[in-house]
Amino acid sequence: MIALIRMRLAGFMQTGRAIAPLLAALIVLSVLYGGGQAQAGEAYGVSAAILFVVLAWQSKVLLDVEPDVQRRLGRIAVGGAAKEIAAGLLAAAIAGLPLVLIALALPWVVGGVTTPKAGDPPLSVGIALGVWAHLLLLLPAVALGALASRAVTMQTGRGVAVLVSGIVFAVVFGLKSFPVPWLAPPVMRAARDTVGAAHLPAIAVTTLWGVAWTAIAVAGYGQIRKDRA
């Protein structure tokens, strides 16, 4: 399984498909942080919401790199569908970590974060909330990318439609006025939770929401993949 993860990451890197998501992340985050300074938590919250889009796209790209025949051979090599599916998801999550690190470091390079003033939360709180938001949203981003991958949708156009629809729903359903926001991952909710002081009950709810949504999406992805074995 570890060898299969390494192979998928190597294929993602060596084919050059990692360049486009990386450039996209650098461009959108540079524009975001170049627009002016903000408190660390607020800046990181918006960054996490934007990076969710790039991470979902990158996850789809990584899972689509492997040819269908090679994917079936990999399933046989690791001894079952569950391990092969898990290897792909873990590879996508690992590939997303460098983008998360870039998003956390870039505001300090371009001067996008301001020092706290009187009455503002400490800088350490803003950074901690930013790390939490980025890592939390990495999970549903990988799940959405997997649901949009070729192994599920079978067609490129259909996969793009699933990816774009999932991103749009995450934003629209995340509005405060939407009656059933839990139908989408907590992208906007996580961004709002990073503003101001750390409200632990709200953070706990958002974390459970994100983990539960990811678990359901991954379960659906796994079931579809097994049915098409």
Short mmCIF file of C-alpha atoms in Angstrom, two decimals:
data_model
loop_
_atom_site.label_atom_id
_atom_site.label_comp_id
_atom_site.label_asym_id
_atom_site.label_seq_id
_atom_site.Cartn_x
_atom_site.Cartn_y
_atom_site.Cartn_z
CA MET A 1 0.00 0.00 0.00
CA ILE A 2 2.85 2.39 0.82
CA ALA A 3 4.45 1.52 -2.51
CA LEU A 4 1.18 2.30 -4.30
CA ILE A 5 0.97 5.68 -2.55
CA ARG A 6 4.52 6.46 -3.59
CA MET A 7 3.82 5.41 -7.16
CA ARG A 8 0.78 7.68 -7.41
CA LEU A 9 2.65 10.62 -5.93
CA ALA A 10 5.57 9.98 -8.28
CA GLY A 11 3.26 9.84 -11.27
CA PHE A 12 1.59 13.06 -10.18
CA MET A 13 4.92 14.84 -9.87
CA GLN A 14 6.82 13.36 -12.80
CA THR A 15 4.05 13.99 -15.34
CA GLY A 16 4.05 17.68 -14.45
CA ARG A 17 0.41 17.65 -13.37
CA ALA A 18 1.38 19.06 -9.98
CA ILE A 19 2.48 22.36 -11.54
CA ALA A 20 -0.95 23.74 -12.45
CA PRO A 21 -2.52 23.43 -8.95
CA LEU A 22 0.66 24.82 -7.41
CA LEU A 23 0.64 27.86 -9.69
CA ALA A 24 -3.06 28.36 -9.12
CA ALA A 25 -2.56 28.33 -5.35
CA LEU A 26 0.33 30.79 -5.54
CA ILE A 27 -1.59 33.16 -7.79
CA VAL A 28 -4.88 33.26 -5.87
CA LEU A 29 -3.18 33.44 -2.47
CA SER A 30 -0.80 36.18 -3.64
CA VAL A 31 -3.76 38.20 -4.90
CA LEU A 32 -5.59 37.59 -1.61
CA TYR A 33 -2.72 38.60 0.64
CA GLY A 34 -1.59 41.38 -1.66
CA GLY A 35 -4.92 43.14 -1.27
CA GLY A 36 -4.04 44.42 2.20
CA GLN A 37 -3.26 43.33 5.70
CA ALA A 38 -5.69 41.51 7.97
CA GLN A 39 -5.68 39.76 11.30
CA ALA A 40 -4.10 36.30 11.08
CA GLY A 41 -7.30 34.38 11.81
CA GLU A 42 -9.38 36.32 9.30
CA ALA A 43 -6.73 36.08 6.58
CA TYR A 44 -6.21 32.38 7.14
CA GLY A 45 -9.96 31.69 7.14
CA VAL A 46 -10.39 33.19 3.68
CA SER A 47 -7.21 31.43 2.55
CA ALA A 48 -8.54 28.04 3.69
CA ALA A 49 -11.83 28.59 1.84
CA ILE A 50 -10.03 29.52 -1.37
CA LEU A 51 -7.51 26.70 -1.05
CA PHE A 52 -10.39 24.22 -0.69
CA VAL A 53 -11.12 24.77 -4.38
CA VAL A 54 -7.51 24.16 -5.42
CA LEU A 55 -7.14 21.11 -3.17
CA ALA A 56 -10.30 19.49 -4.55
CA TRP A 57 -9.11 20.11 -8.11
CA GLN A 58 -5.63 18.78 -7.33
CA SER A 59 -7.08 15.64 -5.74
CA LYS A 60 -9.10 14.93 -8.88
CA VAL A 61 -6.03 15.51 -11.06
CA LEU A 62 -3.90 13.15 -8.96
CA LEU A 63 -6.49 10.38 -9.00
CA ASP A 64 -6.97 10.78 -12.76
CA VAL A 65 -3.25 10.41 -13.55
CA GLU A 66 -3.23 6.65 -13.17
CA PRO A 67 -4.54 4.71 -16.22
CA ASP A 68 -7.58 2.52 -15.57
CA VAL A 69 -5.71 -0.71 -16.29
CA GLN A 70 -2.89 0.23 -13.95
CA ARG A 71 -5.39 1.07 -11.24
CA ARG A 72 -6.93 -2.40 -11.54
CA LEU A 73 -3.50 -4.01 -11.40
CA GLY A 74 -2.71 -1.96 -8.31
CA ARG A 75 -5.86 -3.31 -6.66
CA ILE A 76 -4.66 -6.85 -7.26
CA ALA A 77 -1.13 -6.04 -6.07
CA VAL A 78 -2.23 -4.60 -2.70
CA GLY A 79 -4.75 -7.37 -2.12
CA GLY A 80 -8.15 -5.74 -2.38
CA ALA A 81 -10.25 -2.76 -3.33
CA ALA A 82 -10.23 -1.16 0.13
CA LYS A 83 -6.45 -0.81 0.23
CA GLU A 84 -6.26 0.50 -3.34
CA ILE A 85 -8.97 3.09 -2.65
CA ALA A 86 -7.32 4.12 0.62
CA ALA A 87 -3.95 4.47 -1.10
CA GLY A 88 -5.41 6.92 -3.61
CA LEU A 89 -7.09 9.02 -0.94
CA LEU A 90 -3.96 9.09 1.23
CA ALA A 91 -1.84 10.08 -1.77
CA ALA A 92 -4.22 12.96 -2.52
CA ALA A 93 -4.13 14.10 1.12
CA ILE A 94 -0.33 13.96 1.25
CA ALA A 95 -0.09 15.92 -2.01
CA GLY A 96 -2.28 18.62 -0.46
CA LEU A 97 -0.02 19.20 2.55
CA PRO A 98 2.61 21.26 0.65
CA LEU A 99 -0.14 23.62 -0.56
CA VAL A 100 -1.37 23.99 3.01
CA LEU A 101 2.16 24.86 4.17
CA ILE A 102 2.49 27.42 1.36
CA ALA A 103 -0.85 28.99 2.33
CA LEU A 104 0.27 29.25 5.95
CA ALA A 105 3.69 30.72 5.12
CA LEU A 106 2.89 33.03 2.19
CA PRO A 107 1.22 35.87 4.16
CA TRP A 108 4.41 36.36 6.15
CA VAL A 109 6.42 36.64 2.94
CA VAL A 110 4.16 39.21 1.27
CA GLY A 111 3.16 41.07 4.43
CA GLY A 112 -0.49 40.05 4.40
CA VAL A 113 -0.88 39.73 8.17
CA THR A 114 -1.03 42.63 10.60
CA THR A 115 0.04 42.51 14.22
CA PRO A 116 -2.79 42.43 16.78
CA LYS A 117 -3.95 45.70 18.28
CA ALA A 118 -5.50 46.35 21.65
CA GLY A 119 -8.54 44.13 22.09
CA ASP A 120 -7.62 41.80 19.22
CA PRO A 121 -7.01 38.07 19.78
CA PRO A 122 -3.36 37.07 20.24
CA LEU A 123 -1.38 36.24 17.12
CA SER A 124 -0.93 32.66 18.33
CA VAL A 125 -4.71 32.18 18.40
CA GLY A 126 -5.05 33.41 14.83
CA ILE A 127 -2.29 31.10 13.63
CA ALA A 128 -3.76 28.11 15.49
CA LEU A 129 -7.19 28.78 13.96
CA GLY A 130 -5.59 29.08 10.52
CA VAL A 131 -3.80 25.74 10.84
CA TRP A 132 -7.04 24.13 12.03
CA ALA A 133 -9.12 25.54 9.15
CA HIS A 134 -6.64 24.50 6.45
CA LEU A 135 -6.19 20.96 7.75
CA LEU A 136 -9.92 20.50 8.35
CA LEU A 137 -10.90 21.61 4.83
CA LEU A 138 -8.21 19.41 3.30
CA LEU A 139 -10.33 16.37 4.21
CA PRO A 140 -13.56 17.26 2.35
CA ALA A 141 -11.51 18.69 -0.52
CA VAL A 142 -9.90 15.29 -1.06
CA ALA A 143 -13.30 13.60 -0.79
CA LEU A 144 -14.86 15.97 -3.34
CA GLY A 145 -11.93 15.48 -5.71
CA ALA A 146 -12.35 11.72 -5.39
CA LEU A 147 -16.07 11.89 -6.20
CA ALA A 148 -15.23 13.94 -9.30
CA SER A 149 -12.46 11.58 -10.43
CA ARG A 150 -12.62 9.58 -13.64
CA ALA A 151 -12.96 6.29 -11.77
CA VAL A 152 -16.36 7.49 -10.50
CA THR A 153 -17.74 9.76 -13.21
CA MET A 154 -16.27 7.82 -16.16
CA GLN A 155 -16.25 10.97 -18.33
CA THR A 156 -14.11 14.11 -18.18
CA GLY A 157 -17.01 16.50 -18.67
CA ARG A 158 -19.09 14.79 -16.02
CA GLY A 159 -16.16 14.89 -13.61
CA VAL A 160 -15.70 18.62 -14.12
CA ALA A 161 -19.43 19.15 -13.56
CA VAL A 162 -19.30 17.23 -10.28
CA LEU A 163 -16.26 19.19 -9.13
CA VAL A 164 -17.69 22.61 -10.01
CA SER A 165 -21.11 21.74 -8.58
CA GLY A 166 -19.54 20.59 -5.32
CA ILE A 167 -17.57 23.82 -5.00
CA VAL A 168 -20.59 25.99 -5.77
CA PHE A 169 -22.78 24.07 -3.32
CA ALA A 170 -20.11 24.41 -0.63
CA VAL A 171 -20.28 28.19 -0.99
CA VAL A 172 -24.03 28.60 -1.45
CA PHE A 173 -25.01 26.08 1.22
CA GLY A 174 -22.50 27.72 3.54
CA LEU A 175 -24.40 31.01 3.64
CA LYS A 176 -25.86 31.83 7.05
CA SER A 177 -29.35 32.04 5.59
CA PHE A 178 -29.30 28.58 4.03
CA PRO A 179 -31.62 26.21 5.97
CA VAL A 180 -29.65 22.95 5.53
CA PRO A 181 -25.95 23.91 5.36
CA TRP A 182 -24.83 20.44 6.48
CA LEU A 183 -25.49 19.12 2.96
CA ALA A 184 -22.14 20.64 1.94
CA PRO A 185 -18.73 20.67 3.65
CA PRO A 186 -18.24 23.47 6.22
CA VAL A 187 -16.11 25.68 3.98
CA MET A 188 -17.75 29.00 4.81
CA ARG A 189 -18.42 27.99 8.41
CA ALA A 190 -14.72 27.26 8.97
CA ALA A 191 -13.79 30.63 7.46
CA ARG A 192 -16.20 32.40 9.83
CA ASP A 193 -14.92 30.47 12.86
CA THR A 194 -11.40 31.85 12.38
CA VAL A 195 -12.51 35.47 12.86
CA GLY A 196 -11.97 36.82 16.35
CA ALA A 197 -11.29 34.70 19.40
CA ALA A 198 -11.36 30.92 19.41
CA HIS A 199 -14.90 29.75 20.29
CA LEU A 200 -14.24 26.12 21.16
CA PRO A 201 -17.85 24.86 21.02
CA ALA A 202 -18.30 26.29 17.51
CA ILE A 203 -14.94 24.88 16.43
CA ALA A 204 -15.87 21.45 17.79
CA VAL A 205 -19.18 21.49 15.87
CA THR A 206 -17.46 22.56 12.66
CA THR A 207 -14.80 19.87 13.09
CA LEU A 208 -17.40 17.14 13.61
CA TRP A 209 -19.35 18.45 10.64
CA GLY A 210 -16.29 18.38 8.37
CA VAL A 211 -15.20 14.92 9.50
CA ALA A 212 -18.73 13.49 9.20
CA TRP A 213 -19.27 14.97 5.72
CA THR A 214 -15.90 13.58 4.62
CA ALA A 215 -16.68 10.14 6.03
CA ILE A 216 -20.02 9.99 4.19
CA ALA A 217 -18.48 11.22 0.93
CA VAL A 218 -15.59 8.75 1.19
CA ALA A 219 -17.99 5.93 1.97
CA GLY A 220 -20.00 6.79 -1.14
CA TYR A 221 -16.82 6.98 -3.20
CA GLY A 222 -15.64 3.64 -1.91
CA GLN A 223 -18.98 1.96 -2.61
CA ILE A 224 -19.08 3.25 -6.18
CA ARG A 225 -15.50 2.11 -6.77
CA LYS A 226 -16.22 -1.37 -5.39
CA ASP A 227 -19.37 -1.73 -7.49
CA ARG A 228 -17.32 -0.97 -10.60
CA ALA A 229 -14.51 -3.37 -9.76
#
